[in-house]
PDB file of C-alpha atoms in Angstrom:
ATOM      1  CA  UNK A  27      24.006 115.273  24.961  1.00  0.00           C
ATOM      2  CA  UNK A  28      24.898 112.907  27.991  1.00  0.00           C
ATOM      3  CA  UNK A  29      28.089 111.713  28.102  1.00  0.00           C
ATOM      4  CA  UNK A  30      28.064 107.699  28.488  1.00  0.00           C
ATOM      5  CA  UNK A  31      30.672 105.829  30.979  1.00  0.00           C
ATOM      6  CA  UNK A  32      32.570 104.706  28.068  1.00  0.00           C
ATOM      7  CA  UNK A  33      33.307 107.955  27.030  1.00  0.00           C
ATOM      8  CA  UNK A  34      34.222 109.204  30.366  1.00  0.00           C
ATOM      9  CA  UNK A  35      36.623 106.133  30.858  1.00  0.00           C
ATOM     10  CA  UNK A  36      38.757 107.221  27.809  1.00  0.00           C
ATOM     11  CA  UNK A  37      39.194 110.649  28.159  1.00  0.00           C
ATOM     12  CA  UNK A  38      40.726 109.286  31.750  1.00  0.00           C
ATOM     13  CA  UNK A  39      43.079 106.809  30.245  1.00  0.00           C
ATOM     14  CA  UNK A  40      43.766 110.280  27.950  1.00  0.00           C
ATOM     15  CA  UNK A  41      44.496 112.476  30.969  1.00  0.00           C
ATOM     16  CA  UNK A  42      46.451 109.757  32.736  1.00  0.00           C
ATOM     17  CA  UNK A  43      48.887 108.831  29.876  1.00  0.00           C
ATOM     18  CA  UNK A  44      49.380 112.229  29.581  1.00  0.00           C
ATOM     19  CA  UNK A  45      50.480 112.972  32.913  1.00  0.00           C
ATOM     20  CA  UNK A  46      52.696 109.784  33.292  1.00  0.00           C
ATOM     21  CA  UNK A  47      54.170 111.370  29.961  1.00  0.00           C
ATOM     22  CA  UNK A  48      54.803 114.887  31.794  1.00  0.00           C
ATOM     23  CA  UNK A  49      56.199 113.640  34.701  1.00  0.00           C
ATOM     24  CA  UNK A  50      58.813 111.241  33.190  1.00  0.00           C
ATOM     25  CA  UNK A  51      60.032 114.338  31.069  1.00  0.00           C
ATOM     26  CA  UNK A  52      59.717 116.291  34.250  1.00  0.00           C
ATOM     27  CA  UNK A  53      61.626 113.628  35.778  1.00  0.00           C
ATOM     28  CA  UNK A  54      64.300 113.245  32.830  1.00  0.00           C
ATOM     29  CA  UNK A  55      64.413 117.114  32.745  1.00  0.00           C
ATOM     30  CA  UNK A  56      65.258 117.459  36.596  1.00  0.00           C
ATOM     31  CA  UNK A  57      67.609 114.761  35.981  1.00  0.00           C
ATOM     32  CA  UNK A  58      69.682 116.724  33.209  1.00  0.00           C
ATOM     33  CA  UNK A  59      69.780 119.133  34.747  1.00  0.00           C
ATOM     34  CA  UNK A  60      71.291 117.649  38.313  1.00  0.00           C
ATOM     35  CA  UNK A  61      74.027 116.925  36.024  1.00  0.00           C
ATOM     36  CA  UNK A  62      74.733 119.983  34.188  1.00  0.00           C
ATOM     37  CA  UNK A  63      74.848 121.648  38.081  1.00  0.00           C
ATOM     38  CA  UNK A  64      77.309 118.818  39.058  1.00  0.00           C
ATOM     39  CA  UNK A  65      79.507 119.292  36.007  1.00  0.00           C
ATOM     40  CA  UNK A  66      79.581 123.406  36.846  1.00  0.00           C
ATOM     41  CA  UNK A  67      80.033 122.602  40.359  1.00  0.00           C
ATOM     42  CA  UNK A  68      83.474 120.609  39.421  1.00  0.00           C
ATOM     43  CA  UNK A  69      84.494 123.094  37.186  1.00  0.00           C
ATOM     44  CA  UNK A  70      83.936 125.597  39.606  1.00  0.00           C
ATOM     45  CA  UNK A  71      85.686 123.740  42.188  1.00  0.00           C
ATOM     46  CA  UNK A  72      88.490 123.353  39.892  1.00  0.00           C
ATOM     47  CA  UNK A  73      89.106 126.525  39.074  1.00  0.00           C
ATOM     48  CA  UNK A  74      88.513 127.672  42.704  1.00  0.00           C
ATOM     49  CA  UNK A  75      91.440 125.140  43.525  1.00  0.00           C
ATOM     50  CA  UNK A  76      93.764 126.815  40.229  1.00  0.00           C
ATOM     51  CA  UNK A  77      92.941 130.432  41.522  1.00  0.00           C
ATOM     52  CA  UNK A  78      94.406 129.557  44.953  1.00  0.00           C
ATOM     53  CA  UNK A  79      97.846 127.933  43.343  1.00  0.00           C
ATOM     54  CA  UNK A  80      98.514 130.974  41.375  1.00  0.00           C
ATOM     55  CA  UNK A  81      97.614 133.517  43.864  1.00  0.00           C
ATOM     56  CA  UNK A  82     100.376 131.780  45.803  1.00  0.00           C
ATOM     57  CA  UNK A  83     102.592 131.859  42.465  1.00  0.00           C
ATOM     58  CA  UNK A  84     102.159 135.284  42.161  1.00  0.00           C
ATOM     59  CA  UNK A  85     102.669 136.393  45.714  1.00  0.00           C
ATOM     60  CA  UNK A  86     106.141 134.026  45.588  1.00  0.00           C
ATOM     61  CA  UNK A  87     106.915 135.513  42.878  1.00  0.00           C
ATOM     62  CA  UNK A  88     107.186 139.157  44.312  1.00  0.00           C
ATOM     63  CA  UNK A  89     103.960 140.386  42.284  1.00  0.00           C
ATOM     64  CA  UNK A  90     101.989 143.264  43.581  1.00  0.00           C
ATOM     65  CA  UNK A  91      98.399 142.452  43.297  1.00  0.00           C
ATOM     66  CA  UNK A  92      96.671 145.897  44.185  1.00  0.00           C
ATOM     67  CA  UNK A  93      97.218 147.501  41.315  1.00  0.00           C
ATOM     68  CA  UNK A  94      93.313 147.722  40.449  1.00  0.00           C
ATOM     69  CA  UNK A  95      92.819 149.894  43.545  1.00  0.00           C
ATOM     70  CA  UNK A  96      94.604 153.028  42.245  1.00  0.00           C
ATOM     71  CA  UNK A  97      93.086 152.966  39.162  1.00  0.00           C
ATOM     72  CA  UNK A  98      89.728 153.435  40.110  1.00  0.00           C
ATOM     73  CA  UNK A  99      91.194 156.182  42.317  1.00  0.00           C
ATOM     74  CA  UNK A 100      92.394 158.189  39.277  1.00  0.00           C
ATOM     75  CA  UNK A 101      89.372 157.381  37.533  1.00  0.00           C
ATOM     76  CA  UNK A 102      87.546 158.804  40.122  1.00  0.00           C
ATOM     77  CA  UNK A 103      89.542 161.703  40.260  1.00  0.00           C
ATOM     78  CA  UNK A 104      89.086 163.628  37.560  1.00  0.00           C
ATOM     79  CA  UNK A 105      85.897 165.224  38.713  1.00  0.00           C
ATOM     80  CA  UNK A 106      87.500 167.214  40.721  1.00  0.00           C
ATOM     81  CA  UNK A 107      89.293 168.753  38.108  1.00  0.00           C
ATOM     82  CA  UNK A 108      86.459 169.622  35.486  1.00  0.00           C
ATOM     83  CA  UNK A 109      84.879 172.245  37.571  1.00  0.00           C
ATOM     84  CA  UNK A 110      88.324 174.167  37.664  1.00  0.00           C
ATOM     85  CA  UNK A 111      87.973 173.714  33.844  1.00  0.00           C
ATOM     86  CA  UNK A 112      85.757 175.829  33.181  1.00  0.00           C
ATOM     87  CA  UNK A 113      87.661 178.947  33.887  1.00  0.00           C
ATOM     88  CA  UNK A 114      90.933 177.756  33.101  1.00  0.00           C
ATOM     89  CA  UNK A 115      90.641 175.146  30.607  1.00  0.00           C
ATOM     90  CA  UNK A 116      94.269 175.067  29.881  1.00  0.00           C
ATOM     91  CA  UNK A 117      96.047 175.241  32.708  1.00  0.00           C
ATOM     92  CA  UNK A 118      94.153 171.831  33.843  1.00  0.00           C
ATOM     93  CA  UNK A 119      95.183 170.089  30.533  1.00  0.00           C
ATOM     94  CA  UNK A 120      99.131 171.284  30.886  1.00  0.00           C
ATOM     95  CA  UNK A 121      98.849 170.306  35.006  1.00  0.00           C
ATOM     96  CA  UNK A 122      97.412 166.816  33.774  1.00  0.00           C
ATOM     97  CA  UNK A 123      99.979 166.243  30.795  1.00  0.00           C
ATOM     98  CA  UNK A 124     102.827 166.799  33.558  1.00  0.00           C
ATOM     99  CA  UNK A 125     100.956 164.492  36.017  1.00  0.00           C
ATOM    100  CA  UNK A 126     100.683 161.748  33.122  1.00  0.00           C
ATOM    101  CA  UNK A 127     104.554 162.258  32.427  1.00  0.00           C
ATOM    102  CA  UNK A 128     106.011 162.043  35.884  1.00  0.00           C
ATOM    103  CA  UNK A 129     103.697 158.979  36.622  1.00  0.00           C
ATOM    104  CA  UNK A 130     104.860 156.862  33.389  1.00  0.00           C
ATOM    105  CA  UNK A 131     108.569 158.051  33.840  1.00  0.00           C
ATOM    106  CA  UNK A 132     108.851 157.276  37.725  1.00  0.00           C
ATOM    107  CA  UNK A 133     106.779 153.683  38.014  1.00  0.00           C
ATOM    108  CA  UNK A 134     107.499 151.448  35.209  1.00  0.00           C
ATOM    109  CA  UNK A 135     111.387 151.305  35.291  1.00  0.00           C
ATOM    110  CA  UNK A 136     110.980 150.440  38.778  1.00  0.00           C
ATOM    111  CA  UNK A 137     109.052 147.636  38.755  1.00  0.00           C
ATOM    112  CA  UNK A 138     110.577 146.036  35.472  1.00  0.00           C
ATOM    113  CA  UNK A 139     113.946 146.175  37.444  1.00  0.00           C
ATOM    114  CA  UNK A 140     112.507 144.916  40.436  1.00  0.00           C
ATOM    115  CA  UNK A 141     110.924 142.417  38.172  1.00  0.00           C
ATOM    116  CA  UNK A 142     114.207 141.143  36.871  1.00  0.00           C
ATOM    117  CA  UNK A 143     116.202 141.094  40.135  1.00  0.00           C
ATOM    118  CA  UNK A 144     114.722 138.307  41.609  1.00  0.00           C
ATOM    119  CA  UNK A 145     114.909 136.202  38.091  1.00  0.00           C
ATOM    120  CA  UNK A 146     118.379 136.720  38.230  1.00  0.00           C
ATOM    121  CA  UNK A 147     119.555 135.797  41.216  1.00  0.00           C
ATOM    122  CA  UNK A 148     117.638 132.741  41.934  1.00  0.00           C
ATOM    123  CA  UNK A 149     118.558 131.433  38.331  1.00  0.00           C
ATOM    124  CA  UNK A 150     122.263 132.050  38.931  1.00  0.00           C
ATOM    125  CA  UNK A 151     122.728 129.265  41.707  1.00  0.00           C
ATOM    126  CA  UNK A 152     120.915 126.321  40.022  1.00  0.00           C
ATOM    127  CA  UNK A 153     123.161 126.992  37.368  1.00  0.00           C
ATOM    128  CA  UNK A 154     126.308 126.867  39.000  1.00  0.00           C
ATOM    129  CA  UNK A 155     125.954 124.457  41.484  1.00  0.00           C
ATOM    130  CA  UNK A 156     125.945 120.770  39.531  1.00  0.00           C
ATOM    131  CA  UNK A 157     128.990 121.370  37.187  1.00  0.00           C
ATOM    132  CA  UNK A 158     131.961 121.431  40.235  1.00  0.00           C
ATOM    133  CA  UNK A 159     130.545 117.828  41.345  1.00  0.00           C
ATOM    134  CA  UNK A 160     131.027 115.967  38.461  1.00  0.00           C
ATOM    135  CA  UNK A 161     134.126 115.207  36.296  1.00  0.00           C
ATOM    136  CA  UNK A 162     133.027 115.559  32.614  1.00  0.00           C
ATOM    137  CA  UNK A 163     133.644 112.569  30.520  1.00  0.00           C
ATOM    138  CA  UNK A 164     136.976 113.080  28.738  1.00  0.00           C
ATOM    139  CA  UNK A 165     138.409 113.270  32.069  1.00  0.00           C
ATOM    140  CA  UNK A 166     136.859 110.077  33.019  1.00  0.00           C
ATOM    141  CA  UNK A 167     137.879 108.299  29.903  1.00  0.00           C
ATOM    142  CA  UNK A 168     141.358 109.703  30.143  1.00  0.00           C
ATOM    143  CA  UNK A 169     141.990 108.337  33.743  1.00  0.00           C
ATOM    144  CA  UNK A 170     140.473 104.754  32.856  1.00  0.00           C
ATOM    145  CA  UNK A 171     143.106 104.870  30.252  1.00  0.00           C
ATOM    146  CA  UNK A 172     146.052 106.188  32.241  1.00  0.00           C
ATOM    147  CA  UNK A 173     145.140 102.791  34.458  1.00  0.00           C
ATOM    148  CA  UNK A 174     144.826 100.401  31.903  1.00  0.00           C
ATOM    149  CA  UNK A 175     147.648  98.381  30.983  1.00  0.00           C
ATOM    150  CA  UNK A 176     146.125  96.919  27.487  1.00  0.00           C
ATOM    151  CA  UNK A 177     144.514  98.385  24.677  1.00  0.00           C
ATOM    152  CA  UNK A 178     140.874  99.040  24.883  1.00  0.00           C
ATOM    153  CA  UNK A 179     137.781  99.445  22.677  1.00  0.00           C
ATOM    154  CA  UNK A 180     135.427 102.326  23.127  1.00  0.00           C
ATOM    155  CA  UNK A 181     132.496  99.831  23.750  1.00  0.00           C
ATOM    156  CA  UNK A 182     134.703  98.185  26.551  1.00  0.00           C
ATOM    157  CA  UNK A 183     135.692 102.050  27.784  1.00  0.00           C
ATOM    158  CA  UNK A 184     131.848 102.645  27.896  1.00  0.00           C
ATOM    159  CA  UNK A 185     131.022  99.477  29.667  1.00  0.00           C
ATOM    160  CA  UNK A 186     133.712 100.035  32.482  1.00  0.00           C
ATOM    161  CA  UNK A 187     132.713 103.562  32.277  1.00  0.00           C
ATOM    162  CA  UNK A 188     128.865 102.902  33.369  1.00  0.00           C
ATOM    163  CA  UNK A 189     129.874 100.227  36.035  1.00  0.00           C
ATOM    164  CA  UNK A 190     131.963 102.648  37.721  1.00  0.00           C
ATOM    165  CA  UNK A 191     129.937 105.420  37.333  1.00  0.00           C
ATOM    166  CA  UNK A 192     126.056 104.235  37.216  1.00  0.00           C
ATOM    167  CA  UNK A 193     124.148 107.077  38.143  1.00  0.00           C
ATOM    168  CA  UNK A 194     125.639 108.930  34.491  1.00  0.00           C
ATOM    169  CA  UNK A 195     124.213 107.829  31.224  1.00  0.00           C
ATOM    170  CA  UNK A 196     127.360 106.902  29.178  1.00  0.00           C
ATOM    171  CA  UNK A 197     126.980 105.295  25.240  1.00  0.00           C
ATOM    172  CA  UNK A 198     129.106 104.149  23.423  1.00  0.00           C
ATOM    173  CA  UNK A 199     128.929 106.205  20.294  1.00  0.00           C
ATOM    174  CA  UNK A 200     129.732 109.436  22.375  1.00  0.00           C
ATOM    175  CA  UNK A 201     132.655 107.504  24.071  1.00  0.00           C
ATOM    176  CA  UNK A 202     134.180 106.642  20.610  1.00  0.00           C
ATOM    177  CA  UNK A 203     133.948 110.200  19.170  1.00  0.00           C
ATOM    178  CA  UNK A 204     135.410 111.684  22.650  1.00  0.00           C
ATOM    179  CA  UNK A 205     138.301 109.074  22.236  1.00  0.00           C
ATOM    180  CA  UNK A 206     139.372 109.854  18.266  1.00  0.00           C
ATOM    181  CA  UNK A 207     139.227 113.724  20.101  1.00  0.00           C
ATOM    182  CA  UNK A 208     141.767 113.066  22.170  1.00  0.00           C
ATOM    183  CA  UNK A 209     143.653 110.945  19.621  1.00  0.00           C
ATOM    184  CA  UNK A 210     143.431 114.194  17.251  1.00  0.00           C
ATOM    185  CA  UNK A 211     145.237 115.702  21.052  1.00  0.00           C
ATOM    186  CA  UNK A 212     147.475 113.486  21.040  1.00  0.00           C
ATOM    187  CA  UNK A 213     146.203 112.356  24.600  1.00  0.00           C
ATOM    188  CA  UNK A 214     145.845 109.153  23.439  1.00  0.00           C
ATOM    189  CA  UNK A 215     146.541 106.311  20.806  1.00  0.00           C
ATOM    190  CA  UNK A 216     144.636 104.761  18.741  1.00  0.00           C
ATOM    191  CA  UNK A 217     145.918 101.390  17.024  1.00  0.00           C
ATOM    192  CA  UNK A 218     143.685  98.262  14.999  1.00  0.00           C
ATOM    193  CA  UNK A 219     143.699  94.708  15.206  1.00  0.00           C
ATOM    194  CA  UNK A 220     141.561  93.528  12.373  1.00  0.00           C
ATOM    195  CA  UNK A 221     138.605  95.301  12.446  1.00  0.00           C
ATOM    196  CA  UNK A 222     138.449  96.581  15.372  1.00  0.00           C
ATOM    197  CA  UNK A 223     139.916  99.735  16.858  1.00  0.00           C
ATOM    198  CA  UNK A 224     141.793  99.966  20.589  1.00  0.00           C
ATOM    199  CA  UNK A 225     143.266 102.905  22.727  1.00  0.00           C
ATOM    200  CA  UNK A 226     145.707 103.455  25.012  1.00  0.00           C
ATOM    201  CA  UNK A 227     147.081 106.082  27.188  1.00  0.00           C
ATOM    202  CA  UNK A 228     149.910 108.199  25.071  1.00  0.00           C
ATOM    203  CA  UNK A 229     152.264 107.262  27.412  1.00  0.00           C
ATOM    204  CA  UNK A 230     151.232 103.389  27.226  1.00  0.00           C
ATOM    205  CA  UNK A 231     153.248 102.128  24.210  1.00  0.00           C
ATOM    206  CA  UNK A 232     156.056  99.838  25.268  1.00  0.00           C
ATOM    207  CA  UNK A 233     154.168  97.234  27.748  1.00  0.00           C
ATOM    208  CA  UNK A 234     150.549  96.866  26.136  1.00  0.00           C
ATOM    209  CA  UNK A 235     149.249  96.221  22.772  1.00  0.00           C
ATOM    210  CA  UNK A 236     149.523  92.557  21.164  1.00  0.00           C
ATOM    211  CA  UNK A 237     151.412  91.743  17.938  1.00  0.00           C
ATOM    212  CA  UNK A 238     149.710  93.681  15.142  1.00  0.00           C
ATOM    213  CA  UNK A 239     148.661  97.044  17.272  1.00  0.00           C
ATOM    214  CA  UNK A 240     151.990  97.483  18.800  1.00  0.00           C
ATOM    215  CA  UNK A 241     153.269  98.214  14.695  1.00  0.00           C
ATOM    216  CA  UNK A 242     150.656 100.740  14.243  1.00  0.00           C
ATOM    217  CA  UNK A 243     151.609 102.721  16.865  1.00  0.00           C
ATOM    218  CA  UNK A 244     154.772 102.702  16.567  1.00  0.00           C
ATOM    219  CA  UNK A 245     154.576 104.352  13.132  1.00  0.00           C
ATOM    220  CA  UNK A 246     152.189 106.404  13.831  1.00  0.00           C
ATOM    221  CA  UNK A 247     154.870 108.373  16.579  1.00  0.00           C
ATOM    222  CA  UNK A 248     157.398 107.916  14.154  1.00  0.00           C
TER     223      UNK A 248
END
């Protein structure tokens, strides 16, 4: 049988939309994976980049890194060793129980102390250092008092408070408990006018308070 040119045209549109079909998967293929290799390549880089920051961590922090070296030293030591075995089997076993006894006693204490050291000391002046700077607050609230010559609330104690001192975070709420503290003290006095509630210094009764807050007071120390 002869083939006719009919026959030999469709077997080439065949072949050719089969190849155009390869080579876009090809093409898609190749392009997947381009971007799995550029997603492994920033992960690698990444973790490249996080090795480096804690290999400085752990040489700040005092850590020995060749530690793996002397292990495969005494793994490659016992050799040595095992011919000796054979005519004295237990002599080697009693020389390597003492070996395995001096070497946990001696190391680990060492290095746990050494460990600790460090920890300590540079903790102990971060803690120190901020709390000689700052007054705390009853002292604060006390002296605003002490220069007061009327009766105030807490909220107006708070406000003055946070003017004065604006780099401190001062509310209200703590400022009124810290002031019925030092009313319980007796370093200072609490008195009402209506609803509201006012303090003064202990030693500011006579000049201060209006009509109804200078009564409470004064039975309250009587």
């Amino acid at each position: 049988m002869t083939e006719t040119p009919s026959d030999t045209t469709d077997l080439k549109a065949q072949y050719t939309a089969q190849v155009t079909a390869d080579l876009e998967r090809n093409a898609k293929e190749q392009e997947r994976l381009h971007g799995e290799i550029d997603a492994l390549q920033d992960q690698l880089r990444s973790l490249q980049q996080d090795h480096g920051v804690l290999a400085n961590m752990q040489q700040a922090l005092g850590v020995v890194t060749p530690e793996p070296a002397p292990a495969a030293d005494k793994v490659a030591a016992p050799p040595v060793p095992r011919q000796k075995t054979a005519a004295t089997p237990l002599a080697a076993k009693r020389t390597r129980a003492k070996k395995a006894e001096k070497s946990e006693k001696v190391t680990p204490p060492q290095s746990a102390k050494e460990a600790k050291k460090p920890a300590a000391k540079a903790a102990a002046p971060k803690t120190s250092a901020p709390k000689s700077n700052q007054p705390t607050l009853v002292e604060l609230i006390r002296r605003h008092l002490t220069g007061q010559s009327e009766p105030r609330s807490a909220a107006e104690v708070a406000s003055a408070l946070t003017k004065a001192h604006p780099d401190r975070r001062i509310q209200t709420n703590v400022v009124r408990t810290t002031l019925e503290g030092l009313v319980a003290k007796s370093n200072a006095q609490r008195s009402r006018q209506g609803s509201s509630v006012y303090y003064t210094a202990p030693d500011a009764q006579e000049p201060t308070a209006p009509s109804q807050a200078d009564s409470e007071p004064a039975q309250v120390n009587g």
